[in-house]
PDB file of C-alpha atoms in Angstrom:
ATOM      1  CA  TRP A   1     109.028  -2.174 -88.932  1.00 96.00           C
ATOM      2  CA  MET A   2     108.116  -5.781 -89.774  1.00 95.00           C
ATOM      3  CA  GLY A   3     109.578  -8.853 -88.082  1.00 93.00           C
ATOM      4  CA  GLY A   4     109.601 -12.318 -89.617  1.00 90.00           C
ATOM      5  CA  LEU A   5     111.454 -15.579 -90.068  1.00 89.00           C
ATOM      6  CA  ASP A   6     114.165 -14.055 -92.262  1.00 92.00           C
ATOM      7  CA  GLY A   7     114.899 -10.905 -90.300  1.00 93.00           C
ATOM      8  CA  ILE A   8     113.407  -7.439 -89.984  1.00 95.00           C
ATOM      9  CA  ASP A   9     112.191  -5.187 -92.794  1.00 96.00           C
ATOM     10  CA  ILE A  10     112.036  -1.401 -92.343  1.00 96.00           C
ATOM     11  CA  TYR A  11     109.742   0.408 -94.773  1.00 96.00           C
ATOM     12  CA  ASN A  12     110.302   4.120 -95.427  1.00 94.00           C
ATOM     13  CA  PRO A  13     106.976   5.546 -96.739  1.00 95.00           C
ATOM     14  CA  GLU A  14     108.568   8.813 -97.867  1.00 95.00           C
ATOM     15  CA  LYS A  15     111.347   7.252 -99.912  1.00 94.00           C
ATOM     16  CA  LYS A  16     109.299   4.091-100.610  1.00 95.00           C
ATOM     17  CA  THR A  17     112.302   1.946 -99.780  1.00 96.00           C
ATOM     18  CA  ILE A  18     112.747  -1.195 -97.670  1.00 96.00           C
ATOM     19  CA  LYS A  19     115.836  -1.837 -95.575  1.00 95.00           C
ATOM     20  CA  HIS A  20     116.475  -5.412 -94.451  1.00 96.00           C
ATOM     21  CA  LEU A  21     118.226  -6.443 -91.232  1.00 95.00           C
ATOM     22  CA  SER A  22     119.457  -9.994 -90.633  1.00 93.00           C
ATOM     23  CA  LYS A  23     122.044 -11.881 -88.635  1.00 92.00           C
ATOM     24  CA  LYS A  24     124.824 -10.577 -90.860  1.00 93.00           C
ATOM     25  CA  ASP A  25     123.807  -7.022 -89.933  1.00 94.00           C
ATOM     26  CA  GLY A  26     124.149  -7.676 -86.212  1.00 92.00           C
ATOM     27  CA  LEU A  27     120.936  -9.470 -85.166  1.00 91.00           C
ATOM     28  CA  LEU A  28     121.370 -12.497 -82.913  1.00 87.00           C
ATOM     29  CA  PHE A  29     119.192 -14.609 -85.203  1.00 87.00           C
ATOM     30  CA  ASP A  30     117.173 -14.034 -88.353  1.00 89.00           C
ATOM     31  CA  ARG A  31     113.909 -15.049 -86.717  1.00 88.00           C
ATOM     32  CA  ASN A  32     112.218 -12.101 -84.980  1.00 89.00           C
ATOM     33  CA  ASN A  33     108.540 -12.741 -84.283  1.00 86.00           C
ATOM     34  CA  SER A  34     107.703  -9.638 -82.239  1.00 91.00           C
ATOM     35  CA  LEU A  35     108.703  -5.983 -82.120  1.00 94.00           C
ATOM     36  CA  LEU A  36     108.249  -3.201 -79.559  1.00 95.00           C
ATOM     37  CA  GLU A  37     109.232   0.471 -79.758  1.00 96.00           C
ATOM     38  CA  ASP A  38     110.166   1.978 -76.402  1.00 94.00           C
ATOM     39  CA  SER A  39     109.842   5.587 -75.247  1.00 94.00           C
ATOM     40  CA  LYS A  40     113.390   6.368 -76.416  1.00 93.00           C
ATOM     41  CA  GLY A  41     112.671   5.257 -79.969  1.00 95.00           C
ATOM     42  CA  ARG A  42     114.586   1.984 -79.696  1.00 95.00           C
ATOM     43  CA  ILE A  43     113.166  -1.136 -81.306  1.00 96.00           C
ATOM     44  CA  TRP A  44     113.192  -4.341 -79.266  1.00 94.00           C
ATOM     45  CA  SER A  45     112.902  -7.548 -81.283  1.00 93.00           C
ATOM     46  CA  TYR A  46     112.430 -11.015 -79.830  1.00 87.00           C
ATOM     47  CA  GLY A  47     110.957 -14.403 -80.577  1.00 75.00           C
ATOM     48  CA  LEU A  48     111.372 -18.171 -80.567  1.00 71.00           C
ATOM     49  CA  ARG A  49     114.936 -18.891 -79.356  1.00 70.00           C
ATOM     50  CA  SER A  50     115.945 -15.567 -80.907  1.00 67.00           C
ATOM     51  CA  GLY A  51     117.191 -13.719 -77.838  1.00 79.00           C
ATOM     52  CA  VAL A  52     116.568  -9.980 -77.683  1.00 88.00           C
ATOM     53  CA  ASN A  53     117.923  -7.321 -80.024  1.00 91.00           C
ATOM     54  CA  ILE A  54     117.829  -3.631 -79.070  1.00 93.00           C
ATOM     55  CA  ILE A  55     118.000  -1.602 -82.255  1.00 95.00           C
ATOM     56  CA  ASP A  56     118.768   2.105 -81.899  1.00 95.00           C
ATOM     57  CA  PRO A  57     117.957   3.783 -85.248  1.00 93.00           C
ATOM     58  CA  ASN A  58     119.303   7.152 -84.065  1.00 92.00           C
ATOM     59  CA  ASN A  59     122.772   5.816 -83.225  1.00 93.00           C
ATOM     60  CA  ASN A  60     122.644   2.997 -85.782  1.00 92.00           C
ATOM     61  CA  THR A  61     123.573   0.379 -83.170  1.00 94.00           C
ATOM     62  CA  ILE A  62     122.305  -3.075 -82.177  1.00 93.00           C
ATOM     63  CA  LYS A  63     122.756  -4.505 -78.674  1.00 88.00           C
ATOM     64  CA  GLN A  64     121.805  -8.053 -77.648  1.00 84.00           C
ATOM     65  CA  PHE A  65     120.645  -9.940 -74.604  1.00 77.00           C
ATOM     66  CA  ALA A  66     121.168 -13.691 -74.954  1.00 67.00           C
ATOM     67  CA  SER A  67     122.020 -16.843 -72.988  1.00 60.00           C
ATOM     68  CA  GLN A  68     125.370 -15.437 -71.875  1.00 57.00           C
ATOM     69  CA  GLU A  69     123.424 -12.684 -70.086  1.00 54.00           C
ATOM     70  CA  SER A  70     121.330 -15.335 -68.293  1.00 56.00           C
ATOM     71  CA  LEU A  71     118.527 -15.249 -70.863  1.00 61.00           C
ATOM     72  CA  HIS A  72     117.751 -18.967 -70.652  1.00 59.00           C
ATOM     73  CA  GLY A  73     117.348 -20.627 -74.032  1.00 56.00           C
ATOM     74  CA  ASN A  74     117.285 -17.225 -75.773  1.00 61.00           C
ATOM     75  CA  TRP A  75     113.496 -17.522 -75.619  1.00 77.00           C
ATOM     76  CA  VAL A  76     111.445 -14.433 -74.758  1.00 85.00           C
ATOM     77  CA  THR A  77     107.663 -14.656 -75.032  1.00 88.00           C
ATOM     78  CA  SER A  78     106.565 -11.165 -73.913  1.00 92.00           C
ATOM     79  CA  LEU A  79     107.982  -7.702 -73.343  1.00 93.00           C
ATOM     80  CA  LEU A  80     106.756  -4.583 -71.510  1.00 95.00           C
ATOM     81  CA  GLU A  81     107.960  -1.033 -70.971  1.00 94.00           C
ATOM     82  CA  ASP A  82     106.509   0.287 -67.714  1.00 93.00           C
ATOM     83  CA  SER A  83     105.548   3.870 -66.833  1.00 92.00           C
ATOM     84  CA  LYS A  84     109.077   4.582 -65.565  1.00 88.00           C
ATOM     85  CA  GLY A  85     110.707   3.418 -68.781  1.00 88.00           C
ATOM     86  CA  ASN A  86     111.881   0.104 -67.328  1.00 88.00           C
ATOM     87  CA  ILE A  87     111.847  -2.946 -69.581  1.00 91.00           C
ATOM     88  CA  TRP A  88     110.453  -6.298 -68.429  1.00 93.00           C
ATOM     89  CA  LEU A  89     110.894  -9.590 -70.297  1.00 89.00           C
ATOM     90  CA  GLY A  90     108.764 -12.698 -69.898  1.00 89.00           C
ATOM     91  CA  GLY A  91     110.579 -15.981 -70.504  1.00 83.00           C
ATOM     92  CA  HIS A  92     109.574 -19.341 -71.948  1.00 82.00           C
ATOM     93  CA  LEU A  93     110.133 -21.169 -68.647  1.00 78.00           C
ATOM     94  CA  GLY A  94     108.184 -18.662 -66.568  1.00 80.00           C
ATOM     95  CA  GLU A  95     111.126 -16.393 -65.757  1.00 82.00           C
ATOM     96  CA  LEU A  96     110.619 -12.650 -65.423  1.00 86.00           C
ATOM     97  CA  PHE A  97     113.589 -10.475 -66.316  1.00 85.00           C
ATOM     98  CA  TYR A  98     114.148  -6.821 -65.503  1.00 85.00           C
ATOM     99  CA  VAL A  99     116.647  -4.838 -67.564  1.00 81.00           C
ATOM    100  CA  ASP A 100     118.977  -2.686 -65.470  1.00 71.00           C
ATOM    101  CA  PHE A 101     120.318  -0.139 -67.944  1.00 72.00           C
ATOM    102  CA  LYS A 102     122.822   1.259 -65.440  1.00 70.00           C
ATOM    103  CA  THR A 103     124.664  -2.039 -65.165  1.00 66.00           C
ATOM    104  CA  GLN A 104     123.528  -3.376 -68.564  1.00 63.00           C
ATOM    105  CA  VAL A 105     122.501  -6.703 -67.035  1.00 63.00           C
ATOM    106  CA  LEU A 106     119.341  -8.732 -66.614  1.00 68.00           C
ATOM    107  CA  ASN A 107     117.906  -9.232 -63.136  1.00 73.00           C
ATOM    108  CA  THR A 108     115.708 -12.295 -62.698  1.00 75.00           C
ATOM    109  CA  TYR A 109     112.552 -12.591 -60.614  1.00 73.00           C
ATOM    110  CA  VAL A 110     111.903 -16.234 -59.811  1.00 66.00           C
ATOM    111  CA  ILE A 111     108.292 -17.281 -60.337  1.00 67.00           C
ATOM    112  CA  ASP A 112     106.805 -20.469 -58.838  1.00 63.00           C
ATOM    113  CA  THR A 113     106.336 -21.973 -62.294  1.00 56.00           C
ATOM    114  CA  VAL A 114     109.981 -21.714 -63.386  1.00 50.00           C
ATOM    115  CA  GLY A 115     111.239 -25.014 -64.809  1.00 52.00           C
ATOM    116  CA  ASN A 116     107.774 -26.303 -65.704  1.00 59.00           C
ATOM    117  CA  ILE A 117     107.792 -24.760 -69.192  1.00 60.00           C
ATOM    118  CA  ASN A 118     105.085 -22.228 -68.431  1.00 77.00           C
ATOM    119  CA  PRO A 119     105.690 -19.283 -70.779  1.00 85.00           C
ATOM    120  CA  ILE A 120     104.780 -15.784 -69.644  1.00 90.00           C
ATOM    121  CA  ASP A 121     102.631 -14.763 -72.597  1.00 91.00           C
ATOM    122  CA  ASN A 122     101.314 -11.495 -71.172  1.00 95.00           C
ATOM    123  CA  LEU A 123     102.834  -8.578 -69.248  1.00 96.00           C
ATOM    124  CA  LEU A 124     100.875  -5.549 -68.044  1.00 95.00           C
ATOM    125  CA  GLU A 125     101.334  -2.648 -65.612  1.00 96.00           C
ATOM    126  CA  ASP A 126      98.423  -1.418 -63.478  1.00 94.00           C
ATOM    127  CA  ASP A 127      97.779   2.071 -62.076  1.00 92.00           C
ATOM    128  CA  GLN A 128      99.725   1.202 -58.908  1.00 93.00           C
ATOM    129  CA  GLN A 129     102.832   0.346 -60.968  1.00 94.00           C
ATOM    130  CA  ARG A 130     102.514  -3.350 -60.217  1.00 94.00           C
ATOM    131  CA  ILE A 131     103.455  -5.820 -62.940  1.00 95.00           C
ATOM    132  CA  TRP A 132     100.866  -8.429 -63.934  1.00 95.00           C
ATOM    133  CA  LEU A 133     102.089 -11.540 -65.718  1.00 93.00           C
ATOM    134  CA  ALA A 134     100.076 -14.437 -67.043  1.00 93.00           C
ATOM    135  CA  GLY A 135     100.380 -17.570 -69.133  1.00 88.00           C
ATOM    136  CA  ARG A 136      98.392 -20.470 -70.470  1.00 86.00           C
ATOM    137  CA  VAL A 137      98.827 -22.709 -67.434  1.00 82.00           C
ATOM    138  CA  MET A 138     100.126 -20.456 -64.655  1.00 83.00           C
ATOM    139  CA  GLY A 139      97.188 -18.190 -63.866  1.00 89.00           C
ATOM    140  CA  ILE A 140      98.147 -14.616 -62.942  1.00 93.00           C
ATOM    141  CA  HIS A 141     101.038 -13.391 -60.804  1.00 91.00           C
ATOM    142  CA  VAL A 142     101.117  -9.801 -59.561  1.00 93.00           C
ATOM    143  CA  LEU A 143     104.549  -8.399 -58.759  1.00 91.00           C
ATOM    144  CA  ASP A 144     104.970  -5.253 -56.672  1.00 91.00           C
ATOM    145  CA  PRO A 145     108.561  -4.127 -57.339  1.00 86.00           C
ATOM    146  CA  ALA A 146     108.427  -1.359 -54.714  1.00 86.00           C
ATOM    147  CA  MET A 147     107.347  -3.722 -51.920  1.00 86.00           C
ATOM    148  CA  ASN A 148     109.169  -6.763 -53.350  1.00 82.00           C
ATOM    149  CA  THR A 149     106.031  -8.887 -52.999  1.00 86.00           C
ATOM    150  CA  ARG A 150     104.295 -11.310 -55.334  1.00 86.00           C
ATOM    151  CA  THR A 151     100.680 -12.478 -55.297  1.00 89.00           C
ATOM    152  CA  ARG A 152      99.128 -15.294 -57.295  1.00 89.00           C
ATOM    153  CA  ILE A 153      95.575 -15.122 -58.634  1.00 90.00           C
ATOM    154  CA  GLY A 154      94.080 -18.230 -60.193  1.00 89.00           C
ATOM    155  CA  ALA A 155      91.205 -20.668 -60.089  1.00 91.00           C
ATOM    156  CA  LYS A 156      91.767 -21.287 -56.369  1.00 89.00           C
ATOM    157  CA  GLU A 157      91.418 -17.551 -55.757  1.00 88.00           C
ATOM    158  CA  GLY A 158      88.189 -17.232 -57.719  1.00 90.00           C
ATOM    159  CA  LEU A 159      89.120 -16.934 -61.372  1.00 92.00           C
ATOM    160  CA  VAL A 160      87.210 -19.085 -63.816  1.00 94.00           C
ATOM    161  CA  SER A 161      90.437 -20.701 -65.084  1.00 94.00           C
ATOM    162  CA  ASP A 162      94.228 -20.793 -64.735  1.00 93.00           C
ATOM    163  CA  VAL A 163      94.543 -20.721 -68.526  1.00 94.00           C
ATOM    164  CA  ILE A 164      95.116 -17.075 -69.425  1.00 95.00           C
ATOM    165  CA  PHE A 165      95.399 -16.151 -73.102  1.00 96.00           C
ATOM    166  CA  SER A 166      95.277 -12.360 -72.802  1.00 96.00           C
ATOM    167  CA  LEU A 167      95.421  -9.423 -70.372  1.00 96.00           C
ATOM    168  CA  TYR A 168      94.107  -5.898 -70.874  1.00 97.00           C
ATOM    169  CA  ARG A 169      93.659  -2.753 -68.765  1.00 96.00           C
ATOM    170  CA  ASP A 170      90.813  -0.447 -69.827  1.00 95.00           C
ATOM    171  CA  ASP A 171      90.458   3.313 -69.306  1.00 93.00           C
ATOM    172  CA  GLN A 172      88.507   2.727 -66.064  1.00 91.00           C
ATOM    173  CA  ASN A 173      91.437   0.716 -64.620  1.00 92.00           C
ATOM    174  CA  TYR A 174      89.558  -2.562 -64.804  1.00 94.00           C
ATOM    175  CA  LEU A 175      91.713  -5.576 -65.654  1.00 96.00           C
ATOM    176  CA  TRP A 176      90.352  -7.973 -68.270  1.00 97.00           C
ATOM    177  CA  THR A 177      91.553 -11.568 -68.598  1.00 96.00           C
ATOM    178  CA  GLY A 178      90.835 -13.749 -71.608  1.00 97.00           C
ATOM    179  CA  THR A 179      90.693 -17.440 -70.704  1.00 97.00           C
ATOM    180  CA  ASP A 180      89.583 -20.767 -72.140  1.00 96.00           C
ATOM    181  CA  LYS A 181      86.327 -20.430 -70.192  1.00 97.00           C
ATOM    182  CA  GLY A 182      85.303 -16.886 -71.025  1.00 97.00           C
ATOM    183  CA  VAL A 183      86.517 -13.378 -70.288  1.00 97.00           C
ATOM    184  CA  GLU A 184      86.639 -11.832 -66.812  1.00 96.00           C
ATOM    185  CA  ARG A 185      86.664  -8.240 -65.614  1.00 96.00           C
ATOM    186  CA  LEU A 186      88.615  -7.696 -62.403  1.00 94.00           C
ATOM    187  CA  ASP A 187      87.658  -4.748 -60.219  1.00 92.00           C
ATOM    188  CA  ILE A 188      90.849  -4.505 -58.185  1.00 87.00           C
ATOM    189  CA  ALA A 189      89.608  -1.775 -55.841  1.00 86.00           C
ATOM    190  CA  GLU A 190      86.401  -3.616 -54.909  1.00 87.00           C
ATOM    191  CA  LYS A 191      87.918  -7.105 -55.271  1.00 85.00           C
ATOM    192  CA  LYS A 192      85.100  -8.202 -57.589  1.00 91.00           C
ATOM    193  CA  VAL A 193      85.203 -10.472 -60.621  1.00 92.00           C
ATOM    194  CA  SER A 194      82.622 -10.445 -63.435  1.00 93.00           C
ATOM    195  CA  THR A 195      82.609 -13.348 -65.893  1.00 95.00           C
ATOM    196  CA  PHE A 196      81.260 -13.309 -69.453  1.00 95.00           C
ATOM    197  CA  THR A 197      80.822 -16.528 -71.458  1.00 96.00           C
ATOM    198  CA  ILE A 198      78.715 -17.878 -74.311  1.00 96.00           C
ATOM    199  CA  SER A 199      75.797 -17.713 -71.875  1.00 94.00           C
ATOM    200  CA  GLN A 200      76.107 -13.914 -72.036  1.00 91.00           C
ATOM    201  CA  GLY A 201      76.458 -13.930 -75.816  1.00 93.00           C
ATOM    202  CA  LEU A 202      80.158 -14.514 -76.556  1.00 95.00           C
ATOM    203  CA  ALA A 203      80.881 -16.212 -79.864  1.00 96.00           C
ATOM    204  CA  ALA A 204      83.156 -18.666 -78.012  1.00 97.00           C
ATOM    205  CA  ASN A 205      84.602 -19.049 -74.538  1.00 97.00           C
ATOM    206  CA  ASP A 206      88.249 -18.976 -75.593  1.00 97.00           C
ATOM    207  CA  VAL A 207      89.302 -15.317 -75.725  1.00 97.00           C
ATOM    208  CA  TYR A 208      92.715 -14.614 -77.251  1.00 97.00           C
ATOM    209  CA  ALA A 209      92.700 -10.827 -77.676  1.00 96.00           C
ATOM    210  CA  ILE A 210      91.115  -7.899 -75.818  1.00 97.00           C
ATOM    211  CA  ILE A 211      90.994  -4.223 -76.733  1.00 97.00           C
ATOM    212  CA  GLN A 212      88.788  -1.221 -75.935  1.00 96.00           C
ATOM    213  CA  ARG A 213      87.161   1.013 -78.542  1.00 94.00           C
ATOM    214  CA  LYS A 214      84.757   3.856 -77.593  1.00 88.00           C
ATOM    215  CA  ASN A 215      83.876   2.229 -74.247  1.00 89.00           C
ATOM    216  CA  ASN A 216      83.155  -1.095 -75.955  1.00 94.00           C
ATOM    217  CA  ILE A 217      85.311  -4.136 -75.168  1.00 96.00           C
ATOM    218  CA  LEU A 218      86.290  -6.053 -78.314  1.00 97.00           C
ATOM    219  CA  LEU A 219      87.156  -9.725 -77.883  1.00 97.00           C
ATOM    220  CA  GLY A 220      88.903 -11.989 -80.359  1.00 97.00           C
ATOM    221  CA  THR A 221      87.719 -15.593 -80.035  1.00 97.00           C
ATOM    222  CA  SER A 222      88.125 -18.832 -81.982  1.00 97.00           C
ATOM    223  CA  LYS A 223      84.735 -18.180 -83.584  1.00 97.00           C
ATOM    224  CA  GLY A 224      85.129 -14.532 -84.437  1.00 96.00           C
ATOM    225  CA  LEU A 225      84.735 -11.122 -82.845  1.00 96.00           C
ATOM    226  CA  SER A 226      82.540 -10.443 -79.822  1.00 96.00           C
ATOM    227  CA  ILE A 227      81.752  -6.912 -78.588  1.00 95.00           C
ATOM    228  CA  LEU A 228      80.751  -6.118 -75.009  1.00 94.00           C
ATOM    229  CA  LYS A 229      78.749  -2.884 -74.861  1.00 92.00           C
ATOM    230  CA  PRO A 230      78.189  -1.036 -71.552  1.00 85.00           C
ATOM    231  CA  ILE A 231      74.667  -1.137 -70.100  1.00 79.00           C
ATOM    232  CA  GLN A 232      73.510   2.259 -68.879  1.00 72.00           C
ATOM    233  CA  ASP A 233      70.234   1.032 -67.350  1.00 68.00           C
ATOM    234  CA  PRO A 234      70.246   1.725 -63.554  1.00 66.00           C
ATOM    235  CA  ALA A 235      67.514  -0.863 -63.112  1.00 68.00           C
ATOM    236  CA  THR A 236      69.945  -3.708 -63.743  1.00 66.00           C
ATOM    237  CA  GLU A 237      73.162  -4.730 -62.009  1.00 63.00           C
ATOM    238  CA  GLU A 238      74.612  -6.008 -65.274  1.00 67.00           C
ATOM    239  CA  THR A 239      77.453  -3.890 -66.640  1.00 72.00           C
ATOM    240  CA  TYR A 240      77.637  -5.216 -70.226  1.00 80.00           C
TER     241      TYR A 240
END
């Protein structure tokens, strides 16, 4: 599945064929920047003022969420399926939407930044089933759906910056945040924050992508790839 400015292309490697989907086939708009496959095999497509399409290849159907369903401006900037199969949508204005499949409607969680054009660029679920959301000017907000509480974490709370480019959860349940001033590892259980910058060897302080490979943390920066490798020396308190 490949999304682009002119629609969605579906490549079949066995038949070596490409099927094209566009607005005339049932998409809200041709432009579909991002795609996500959920646990039921449905493809969610979204992008710049494109609304949300839910493509079900098994039933050959396409459902939409758009402005008439309270999706303001048809602009979704992030999407997450949580461990229970629920779908969360991050909006361009800082809105957080929750899809209720029973009623087929969008429920909105109001975030402090709504109306200030603060897109939610990142959505993540932690091991306590809380939803973490972050953007380039809003810091981090942690939503606990079970308790109906929300907590903000930003520069005032000890982070190096409110500008968050990326979020990642590693296999040790540490939360990593990529900012414009380095990358930080959040130890939620111990309430500790470790910061890594060019002083520790990063290629650049702006970190746009984070992923883990064989215990190493790979960071995408404006000046190339940086790799944080774990330190196994008990004589030092440094972790990477």
